[in-house]
Amino acid sequence: MEGIVFPEEREVIRIKVKKCEGLMQPEYRKFAVDPQITSYEVLRHTLRRAFHLQSDFTISYLSHDSEGQEVWLSLLSDWDLDAAFISSSHPYLRLRVDARPFEDALDDWDIISSKDTPEPVPHPVVPNVPNNRQKPPTQPFRRSLFSSVQTTLTKMTQVLSFNDTKEEEDEKPMKPALSDTEFHSFLDESGRLIRPEDLRLRIYHGGVDPALRKVVWRHLLNVYPAGMGGKERMDYMKRKANEYLKLKAKFLAQDTEEAQFVKNMVKKDVLRTDRTLDFFAVPDEHPNITALSNILTTFALTHPDVSYCQGMSDFASPLLVTMRDEAQAYVCFCALMNRIKPNFMLDGEAMTHKFQHLTELMHCVAPEFTEYLYKQQAEDLFFCYRWMLLELKREFAYYDALRMLEVMWSSLPPSPPQKDLELIDNVALMANLSIARYPYNEADRRQKGRRSSSSSNQSNSPKSREHRMPNRRGRRRASSNSDKEDGNHNSMVDGRGSRMPSKDMESKSTNRTTQQITHGSSSSAHSNGKSSLVPNGPKAAIPNGELPSPARSPMVFKKQLNGLSMSSLPPPDKFGYGNPFMLFLCLTILLQHQDIIMREQMDYNDIAMHFDKHVRKHNVNKVLNKARTLFAEYLKAQLQKSASSNGSGPNQC
């Protein structure tokens, strides 16, 4: 694999195993494994079944030292297994299994145990944003979901009282992560995934064992067309990996001004992405850094309609760390971008809808808090911009964020590609959209408005409240030198940026248009002092289509939105622009900080700085538990609304 050192791709690794147990005669087994889907936990499970092991055991593999002498090395993790596949599997890999009494195995418990993850309430598989892919889950699955929601109402009511919730119960793991044995129960004998909705349900409840993420994430991200067996998936990934290598060789060789512009932007962001993580805590020219840059640059040049935007590296990073393979990470990134691409489009439509829906959800669940935010001129929730753009990836510690992401992905319905996952946007390339998207001088930037007039002074200058929404047309600018170094903390995704309201401009904020308050729209400054609105979302969930005017008092604002309820919110396939569970994660974090925000009388800037201090510090167990509970209430309301409007017809949720 070019640019990054990972295990060699081979179809089959032949293995010979010797089992030793005290003074008993050794036993031997021979079998073959697919290195692309065999993790450390999968190997342990295979050996346990092959030798009918009841107690714990250790594994070692035969290697050679620098002098060529045979030496047995411990095999304790996926890293060790990769090393064994690379260095010691020709012509076959020799393993030794040492069985031992249970009490002797306790020293390794921290290595072999699954990481605990919570699971309190029903699975929320919902329709995705309409596209040309597979249809949403079938009616029987929705009925099962509805039954699950009803059985949890008692617990849900208790958990909804945030002030009375017991901290210990919030943090208590309720179900372990998906294990290898469980995963295989969702496959038939040929390795075909036969229960995709049930698999997502299980992951939604407990996440995935880290050792299995490399395999399971491809299913969650909709990489494979439906109905593929194990061998077909392996061949498919090989073909896609080769396709990526050809694309990379072709497009990274381009030396045009446009290509250089993209490469420079990507490099600046990559050098700040997750550098505290061991995988990226390496010199700038390390293959791991190069691989991340290759992925993002290749995607940008092959998808000129969206190109590269700040924040994309936050999505590519966990894919590369998990897949341990540049080509496979690119394939997964393309699959993920099929869903989240609207977040980065110039029209800002997706983000506008998300702000609108989060505001409406806040009013349904916490009307007093929403009224407080209005009084503090913070009801637009623009300090949540980073959360929704990056789907909360930076709000938790890195590996907690991986679990949060996989739970969120599992809340979406299976949507596999009809035929093949596209790794290049030929339509956009043929339309040559990139010509108008890469200005190279200051005059072009002013004329076309594609980038903000970037300077550190601008990012620090006071802006009125009507300028809080990050300029969608300026999101490609290189970050200033004042940006933080530990992971893309630039103004575009910081939640603050150039949003500081000045006293002399604050009075103007009450003259914003009606649409700006309700739909999450905002304006961006122009040289003539005028503003242009981000496109507005639909008036869904606003009673009688009336929009509260920001010029009115908070009591009038509250009265205008009093008709909102969980059942009046948009349906799951529209809510949150097709990712409703993310809104409930955002809501949960806001509610967990509601008391201190109101007690300290924080204004918009105080709130933004408060949440900046909590980057990567939120408790993933508590957030997931409460978000699931709130989401269950929403789904129940939507299902009841659907049942009342359609009788016994199909549910719309």
XYZ file of C-alpha atoms in Angstrom:
653
model
C 0.000 0.000 0.000
C 1.445 3.313 -1.001
C 2.236 5.903 1.606
C 1.328 3.921 4.713
C 2.566 0.704 6.196
C -0.222 -1.781 6.887
C -0.672 -5.536 6.673
C -0.187 -6.994 3.230
C -3.461 -7.821 1.523
C -3.679 -11.570 0.962
C -6.741 -13.641 0.321
C -5.877 -16.416 2.763
C -3.451 -16.968 5.637
C -2.797 -20.633 6.446
C -2.369 -21.360 10.132
C -0.958 -24.314 12.086
C -1.746 -24.356 15.810
C -0.268 -26.357 18.673
C -2.193 -26.453 21.943
C -0.305 -27.133 25.157
C -1.987 -27.792 28.488
C 0.166 -28.884 31.430
C 1.420 -32.459 31.117
C -1.215 -33.448 28.586
C -0.292 -34.420 25.035
C -0.221 -31.458 22.625
C -3.074 -31.127 20.156
C -2.773 -29.760 16.622
C -5.131 -28.020 14.218
C -4.852 -26.551 10.711
C -7.127 -23.931 9.155
C -7.077 -20.814 6.988
C -8.392 -17.307 7.670
C -9.159 -14.183 5.685
C -6.777 -11.508 7.020
C -9.144 -8.714 5.970
C -11.903 -9.793 8.368
C -9.966 -11.718 11.024
C -9.363 -9.650 14.127
C -7.694 -10.694 17.372
C -11.065 -11.456 18.967
C -12.157 -13.437 15.912
C -8.982 -15.533 16.133
C -9.522 -16.200 19.849
C -13.068 -17.301 19.174
C -11.894 -19.610 16.386
C -9.240 -21.211 18.582
C -11.638 -21.622 21.491
C -14.031 -23.544 19.267
C -11.321 -25.536 17.502
C -9.913 -26.930 20.773
C -13.136 -26.794 22.845
C -11.397 -24.620 25.415
C -13.320 -23.980 28.628
C -10.680 -21.991 30.503
C -8.680 -18.973 29.466
C -5.582 -19.280 27.269
C -2.717 -17.316 25.812
C -1.565 -17.157 22.194
C 1.933 -16.762 20.794
C 3.341 -16.953 17.296
C 6.641 -18.160 15.920
C 8.929 -15.473 14.570
C 12.661 -14.947 14.081
C 14.998 -12.547 15.807
C 17.661 -10.419 14.137
C 20.053 -13.395 14.086
C 17.529 -15.693 12.469
C 16.813 -17.689 15.617
C 13.272 -18.890 16.249
C 11.446 -17.047 19.019
C 7.860 -17.220 20.292
C 6.209 -13.806 20.631
C 3.044 -13.043 22.551
C -0.061 -12.297 20.513
C -2.203 -9.948 22.588
C -3.884 -7.525 20.224
C -4.806 -6.638 16.660
C -1.420 -4.943 16.317
C 0.352 -8.201 17.186
C -1.889 -10.101 14.776
C -1.087 -7.668 11.954
C 2.617 -8.070 12.707
C 2.255 -11.838 12.639
C 0.435 -11.738 9.297
C 3.134 -9.518 7.809
C 6.320 -11.094 9.121
C 5.592 -14.680 10.064
C 2.950 -16.139 7.784
C 5.056 -17.526 4.934
C 4.302 -20.236 3.998
C 2.009 -20.484 7.029
C 1.585 -18.890 10.435
C 2.542 -21.088 13.402
C 0.646 -20.428 16.614
C 0.897 -21.912 20.079
C -2.030 -21.947 22.478
C -1.247 -22.363 26.173
C -4.344 -23.256 28.174
C -4.269 -22.357 31.851
C -6.536 -22.309 34.914
C -8.990 -19.457 35.142
C -7.327 -17.775 38.109
C -4.074 -17.460 36.169
C -5.859 -15.574 33.412
C -7.014 -12.638 35.507
C -3.844 -10.696 34.759
C -4.983 -10.347 31.141
C -8.581 -9.381 31.936
C -8.052 -5.760 30.935
C -6.879 -6.931 27.508
C -9.511 -9.482 26.618
C -12.630 -7.918 28.111
C -15.093 -6.004 25.969
C -15.463 -2.316 26.680
C -18.710 -1.637 28.490
C -21.282 0.469 26.729
C -24.780 1.589 27.745
C -28.132 0.616 26.286
C -31.325 1.740 27.884
C -34.027 2.209 25.264
C -35.361 1.131 21.892
C -33.635 1.290 18.607
C -34.453 4.262 16.416
C -33.834 3.027 12.890
C -35.510 5.673 10.762
C -35.682 6.596 7.101
C -32.765 8.545 5.752
C -32.780 11.635 3.545
C -34.550 10.668 0.312
C -32.170 9.409 -2.302
C -31.889 6.735 -4.933
C -30.898 4.028 -2.526
C -32.572 1.105 -0.854
C -36.006 1.644 0.732
C -36.384 2.150 4.511
C -36.913 -0.790 6.878
C -40.104 -2.794 6.511
C -43.312 -2.452 8.479
C -42.726 -5.431 10.845
C -39.534 -3.814 12.091
C -41.407 -0.560 12.816
C -44.053 -2.445 14.782
C -41.281 -4.091 16.793
C -39.763 -0.687 17.445
C -43.124 0.687 18.564
C -43.524 -2.195 21.039
C -40.043 -1.575 22.400
C -40.826 2.099 22.909
C -43.954 1.311 24.915
C -42.165 -1.135 27.210
C -39.673 1.553 28.227
C -42.062 4.385 29.054
C -41.787 3.926 32.822
C -38.003 4.051 32.799
C -38.062 6.898 30.288
C -40.271 9.045 32.524
C -37.803 8.643 35.365
C -34.782 9.464 33.262
C -36.433 12.532 31.714
C -36.208 14.279 35.103
C -32.618 15.402 34.736
C -32.363 16.986 38.152
C -33.489 13.777 39.873
C -31.565 11.273 37.781
C -29.078 9.297 39.808
C -25.551 9.861 38.604
C -24.552 6.267 39.177
C -27.422 4.965 37.060
C -26.590 7.446 34.295
C -23.043 6.159 34.027
C -23.739 2.494 34.616
C -23.091 0.371 31.508
C -26.254 -1.462 30.553
C -25.011 -3.777 27.804
C -21.600 -4.864 26.485
C -20.414 -4.025 23.017
C -21.215 -6.265 20.066
C -18.940 -9.315 20.205
C -17.609 -11.451 17.383
C -19.938 -14.304 18.323
C -22.957 -12.019 18.214
C -21.877 -10.478 14.937
C -21.688 -13.871 13.271
C -25.239 -14.597 14.426
C -26.380 -11.923 11.969
C -24.637 -13.706 9.069
C -25.581 -16.857 7.192
C -23.139 -19.660 6.469
C -21.756 -17.838 3.414
C -21.111 -14.663 5.422
C -24.098 -12.769 4.001
C -25.671 -10.203 6.329
C -29.237 -11.440 6.730
C -30.535 -9.213 9.545
C -29.182 -5.700 8.936
C -31.853 -3.924 10.992
C -31.304 -6.231 13.970
C -27.565 -5.689 13.739
C -28.077 -1.940 13.936
C -30.455 -2.410 16.842
C -27.783 -4.334 18.746
C -25.116 -1.726 18.011
C -27.453 1.097 18.991
C -27.810 -0.551 22.383
C -24.136 -1.198 23.087
C -21.732 -0.142 20.373
C -19.125 -2.396 18.765
C -16.139 -4.153 20.263
C -13.126 -2.117 19.087
C -11.581 -5.263 17.608
C -14.595 -5.643 15.288
C -14.952 -2.052 14.127
C -12.845 -2.599 11.033
C -15.403 -5.128 9.799
C -18.675 -3.820 11.243
C -18.218 -0.150 10.371
C -18.278 -0.985 6.662
C -21.804 -2.292 7.134
C -22.875 0.721 9.201
C -21.480 3.121 6.616
C -23.243 1.338 3.733
C -20.077 0.403 1.869
C -21.344 -2.905 0.484
C -24.253 -3.472 -1.886
C -26.923 -5.660 -0.286
C -26.704 -9.450 -0.437
C -22.924 -9.917 -0.621
C -21.311 -12.972 0.948
C -17.965 -12.940 2.725
C -15.898 -13.811 -0.354
C -17.823 -11.311 -2.469
C -17.167 -8.548 0.033
C -13.465 -9.351 0.068
C -13.298 -9.197 -3.733
C -15.350 -6.005 -3.703
C -12.973 -4.260 -1.282
C -9.970 -5.356 -3.325
C -11.511 -3.920 -6.458
C -12.392 -0.686 -4.702
C -8.904 -0.424 -3.201
C -7.344 -0.771 -6.635
C -9.774 1.802 -7.999
C -8.691 4.231 -5.285
C -5.003 3.700 -6.013
C -5.585 4.561 -9.653
C -7.582 7.667 -8.756
C -4.925 8.777 -6.299
C -2.124 8.309 -8.797
C -4.010 10.269 -11.440
C -5.344 13.194 -9.422
C -2.491 13.718 -6.974
C -0.155 14.024 -9.941
C -2.052 17.108 -11.116
C -0.022 20.286 -10.827
C -2.702 22.807 -11.675
C -3.320 25.912 -9.617
C -6.593 24.422 -8.458
C -4.971 21.171 -7.330
C -2.240 23.033 -5.481
C -4.864 25.162 -3.755
C -6.627 22.033 -2.485
C -3.393 20.349 -1.413
C -2.357 23.378 0.623
C -5.708 23.566 2.420
C -5.700 19.858 3.197
C -2.135 19.924 4.479
C -2.837 22.761 6.919
C -5.786 20.921 8.425
C -4.188 17.474 8.458
C -1.202 18.773 10.407
C -3.617 19.799 13.176
C -5.946 16.804 13.166
C -5.915 14.566 16.256
C -2.159 15.021 16.735
C -2.389 14.049 20.406
C -3.489 10.560 19.329
C -0.646 8.023 19.147
C -1.479 7.210 15.546
C -0.934 10.841 14.500
C 1.613 11.844 17.148
C 4.347 11.357 14.582
C 6.545 13.587 12.405
C 4.746 15.598 9.726
C 6.166 13.437 6.941
C 5.153 10.145 8.562
C 3.146 7.723 6.360
C 0.126 8.029 8.661
C -0.045 11.794 8.091
C 0.536 11.310 4.372
C -2.262 8.749 4.172
C -4.792 11.110 5.745
C -3.726 13.862 3.374
C -3.990 11.517 0.375
C -7.529 10.515 1.310
C -8.790 14.072 1.673
C -6.979 15.459 -1.368
C -8.118 12.639 -3.632
C -11.708 13.079 -2.485
C -11.601 16.849 -2.988
C -10.228 16.607 -6.533
C -12.629 13.834 -7.545
C -15.676 15.565 -6.001
C -15.384 19.215 -7.089
C -18.979 20.044 -6.174
C -18.064 19.831 -2.481
C -14.230 19.712 -2.721
C -12.472 20.050 0.633
C -13.880 21.894 3.632
C -12.556 22.373 7.125
C -13.888 19.619 9.335
C -13.696 16.797 6.807
C -10.432 15.646 8.346
C -12.339 14.997 11.584
C -14.392 12.365 9.766
C -11.520 10.813 7.819
C -9.273 10.475 10.876
C -11.280 7.808 12.786
C -11.822 5.862 9.573
C -8.093 5.658 8.898
C -7.268 4.822 12.513
C -9.878 2.060 12.537
C -9.313 0.582 9.071
C -5.499 0.750 9.287
C -5.529 0.900 5.514
C -5.506 4.006 3.354
C -7.548 2.597 0.476
C -10.202 1.023 2.705
C -10.458 4.225 4.726
C -11.049 6.173 1.500
C -13.832 3.812 0.462
C -15.498 4.238 3.870
C -15.018 8.000 3.678
C -16.818 8.125 0.318
C -19.686 6.127 1.795
C -19.904 8.452 4.800
C -19.728 11.583 2.643
C -22.728 10.380 0.644
C -24.754 11.200 3.756
C -22.958 14.173 5.327
C -21.956 16.016 2.147
C -24.844 18.515 2.542
C -23.155 19.771 5.737
C -20.375 21.221 3.597
C -22.319 22.590 0.631
C -22.260 26.311 -0.115
C -26.033 26.725 0.030
C -26.017 25.994 3.780
C -29.419 24.340 3.517
C -28.599 21.307 5.661
C -27.100 23.323 8.511
C -29.990 25.789 8.361
C -32.507 22.988 8.810
C -30.513 21.486 11.678
C -30.418 24.777 13.576
C -34.139 25.246 13.007
C -34.967 21.743 14.213
C -32.721 21.935 17.270
C -34.367 25.213 18.275
C -37.824 23.647 17.925
C -36.733 20.564 19.875
C -35.316 22.746 22.640
C -38.612 24.531 22.991
C -40.514 21.229 23.189
C -38.341 19.787 25.957
C -37.029 22.854 27.788
C -39.200 25.929 27.076
C -37.882 27.872 30.085
C -34.287 27.312 28.999
C -35.213 28.367 25.455
C -36.802 31.551 26.806
C -33.655 32.244 28.832
C -31.513 31.835 25.728
C -33.782 34.268 23.894
C -33.318 36.866 26.607
C -29.556 36.391 26.311
C -29.750 36.683 22.499
C -28.488 33.105 22.161
C -31.647 31.301 21.060
C -30.194 30.789 17.570
C -27.837 28.201 19.152
C -25.000 29.063 16.790
C -22.553 28.048 19.512
C -23.638 24.494 18.598
C -22.340 24.894 15.050
C -19.283 22.701 15.603
C -21.443 20.011 17.180
C -23.753 19.660 14.213
C -21.148 20.167 11.490
C -18.860 17.455 12.904
C -21.659 15.342 14.413
C -20.201 15.872 17.922
C -16.958 14.101 17.094
C -14.888 16.628 19.075
C -17.130 16.784 22.098
C -15.912 13.498 23.557
C -12.540 11.899 24.203
C -11.336 10.253 20.991
C -12.290 6.640 21.642
C -15.515 7.677 23.362
C -16.293 9.644 20.206
C -15.847 6.483 18.129
C -18.486 4.721 20.202
C -20.809 7.713 19.989
C -20.389 7.795 16.195
C -21.124 4.107 15.709
C -24.220 4.357 17.893
C -25.366 7.366 15.867
C -24.708 5.560 12.566
C -26.699 2.575 13.801
C -29.706 4.849 14.421
C -29.978 5.332 10.659
C -31.597 2.707 8.419
C -29.534 0.440 6.171
C -29.037 2.229 2.870
C -26.591 0.166 0.791
C -25.643 1.282 -2.710
C -27.868 -0.186 -5.404
C -24.974 -1.472 -7.493
C -21.607 -0.014 -6.611
C -20.250 2.655 -4.294
C -18.966 5.529 -6.404
C -15.472 6.741 -5.505
C -15.531 9.638 -7.971
C -18.196 12.162 -8.974
C -17.982 11.990 -12.746
C -21.006 14.239 -13.204
C -19.398 17.082 -11.256
C -16.103 16.565 -13.022
C -17.722 16.668 -16.445
C -19.614 19.818 -15.502
C -16.275 21.316 -14.525
C -17.796 22.851 -11.419
C -14.400 23.379 -9.895
C -13.598 26.302 -12.194
C -15.834 28.656 -10.256
C -14.906 27.319 -6.859
C -11.214 28.115 -6.552
C -10.359 31.825 -6.736
C -6.650 32.426 -6.442
C -6.324 36.129 -5.795
C -7.888 38.753 -3.590
C -9.819 40.376 -6.428
C -11.488 37.106 -7.323
C -12.319 36.454 -3.702
C -14.112 39.800 -3.377
C -15.875 39.403 -6.692
C -17.097 35.842 -6.297
C -17.499 35.770 -2.521
C -16.060 32.268 -2.345
C -13.756 33.007 0.507
C -13.793 35.438 3.374
C -11.241 38.231 3.268
C -9.065 36.225 5.598
C -7.057 37.983 8.241
C -6.618 37.483 11.940
C -8.012 40.964 12.509
C -11.256 39.984 10.869
C -11.658 36.902 13.009
C -11.173 38.995 16.138
C -13.255 42.003 15.131
C -16.625 42.479 16.835
C -19.617 41.298 14.892
C -23.269 41.803 15.594
C -25.392 38.892 16.549
C -26.711 38.714 13.021
C -23.233 37.698 11.835
C -22.775 34.646 14.023
C -23.470 32.083 11.356
C -20.118 31.077 9.841
C -19.844 32.263 6.269
C -20.515 29.168 4.205
C -18.660 30.695 1.287
C -15.623 31.318 3.397
C -15.266 27.925 4.927
C -12.324 26.924 2.768
C -9.990 29.591 3.962
C -6.792 28.502 5.650
C -6.978 28.960 9.401
C -5.121 31.808 10.998
C -1.995 31.318 13.041
C -3.998 31.805 16.190
C -5.829 28.527 15.660
C -5.225 25.907 18.272
C -2.806 23.179 17.428
C -4.514 20.147 18.928
C -7.044 19.382 16.255
C -8.445 21.937 13.836
C -9.683 24.399 16.415
C -10.243 27.084 13.831
C -12.926 29.717 13.802
C -15.075 27.782 11.381
C -15.791 24.970 13.826
C -14.980 26.508 17.197
C -18.493 27.596 17.944
C -17.339 31.204 18.343
C -15.157 32.552 15.561
C -16.073 36.110 14.590
C -19.341 36.160 16.480
C -18.611 38.593 19.266
C -21.480 41.109 19.497
C -20.470 44.716 19.990
C -22.475 47.090 22.151
C -23.099 49.602 19.401
C -24.341 46.914 17.035
C -26.316 44.849 19.532
C -29.374 47.042 19.246
C -29.558 46.224 15.554
C -29.953 42.544 16.279
C -33.630 42.956 17.142
C -34.310 44.010 13.566
C -33.459 40.661 12.079
C -35.976 39.138 9.770
C -38.547 36.684 11.064
C -36.950 33.814 9.179
C -33.614 34.290 10.903
C -34.962 33.423 14.336
C -37.104 30.485 13.445
C -35.172 28.805 10.694
C -31.706 29.219 12.072
C -30.767 31.516 9.215
C -28.172 34.183 9.610
C -26.435 36.794 7.628
C -22.871 37.280 6.564
C -21.195 40.644 6.318
C -20.510 42.282 3.004
C -18.455 45.281 2.172
C -21.549 47.423 1.629
C -22.885 46.641 5.086
C -25.787 44.613 3.778
C -26.400 40.981 4.523
C -27.552 37.938 2.647
C -29.538 35.208 4.342
C -28.715 31.550 4.373
C -31.570 29.780 2.542
C -34.500 29.219 4.860
C -35.908 25.852 5.755
C -39.563 24.832 5.556
C -42.137 26.017 8.078
C -42.715 22.493 9.350
C -43.714 22.214 12.984
C -44.579 25.929 13.328
C -48.268 26.233 14.279
C -50.319 27.765 11.488
C -47.110 28.613 9.687
C -46.612 31.672 11.900
C -43.050 32.648 12.681
C -42.181 34.510 15.892
C -40.706 37.911 15.330
C -37.422 38.663 17.140
C -38.572 42.231 17.617
C -41.273 41.052 20.008
C -40.867 40.391 23.701
C -39.702 36.998 25.058
C -43.249 36.317 26.272
C -44.601 36.796 22.752
C -41.792 34.627 21.400
C -42.740 31.915 23.904
C -46.425 32.218 23.050
C -45.732 31.861 19.334
C -43.955 28.540 19.876
C -46.219 27.145 22.593
C -48.005 24.945 20.060
C -44.901 22.861 19.500
C -44.815 19.304 20.837
C -42.939 16.124 20.059
C -45.700 15.034 17.714
C -45.623 18.337 15.822
C -41.913 18.049 15.068
C -40.892 16.887 11.578
C -40.849 13.113 10.951
C -37.585 11.196 11.423
C -36.653 11.201 7.737
C -36.740 15.025 7.776
C -35.812 15.860 11.358
C -32.170 16.853 11.678
C -31.890 16.605 7.894
C -32.261 12.830 8.162
C -30.147 12.328 11.294
C -32.581 12.958 14.165
C -30.607 11.149 16.873
C -27.802 13.695 16.544
C -30.228 16.437 17.597
C -31.013 14.518 20.776
C -27.315 14.185 21.545
C -26.994 17.975 21.189
C -30.113 18.493 23.299
C -28.763 16.230 26.039
C -25.500 18.158 26.290
C -27.401 21.448 26.468
C -29.689 20.160 29.199
C -26.788 18.792 31.219
C -25.373 22.338 31.348
C -28.686 24.151 31.655
C -28.490 24.766 35.407
C -25.024 26.290 35.445
C -25.748 28.431 32.372
C -28.876 29.907 33.949
C -27.387 30.164 37.435
C -24.342 32.053 36.164
C -26.501 34.214 33.867
C -24.276 33.432 30.886
C -24.764 35.400 27.686
C -23.992 34.108 24.192
C -20.223 34.587 24.458
C -20.084 33.063 27.937
C -22.003 30.008 26.716
C -19.742 29.600 23.687
C -16.619 29.801 25.842
C -18.158 27.466 28.427
C -18.682 24.723 25.858
C -15.256 25.340 24.314
C -13.803 24.444 27.706
C -15.697 21.150 27.623
C -14.339 19.962 24.286
C -13.540 16.221 24.577
C -14.732 16.191 28.194
C -18.387 15.128 28.009
C -19.343 11.793 29.562
C -20.319 9.551 26.658
C -22.301 7.082 28.789
C -24.465 9.765 30.364
C -25.049 11.541 27.072
C -25.951 8.384 25.158
C -28.260 7.118 27.907
C -30.279 10.302 28.140
C -30.283 10.928 24.394
C -31.731 7.469 23.787
C -34.458 8.105 26.330
C -35.443 11.447 24.830
C -35.327 9.955 21.357
C -37.679 7.181 22.476
C -40.244 9.767 23.552
C -39.984 11.498 20.179
C -40.368 8.232 18.257
C -43.386 7.239 20.315
C -45.046 10.592 19.630
C -44.316 10.267 15.921
C -45.632 6.705 15.796
C -48.806 7.686 17.628
C -49.328 10.612 15.278
C -48.819 8.319 12.310
C -51.202 5.721 13.718
C -53.916 8.311 14.377
C -53.615 9.819 10.906
C -53.277 6.559 8.987
C -55.299 4.176 11.081
C -53.856 0.717 10.552
C -51.859 1.845 7.514
C -48.085 1.868 7.311
C -46.256 4.064 9.749
C -44.411 7.035 8.395
C -41.703 6.946 11.041
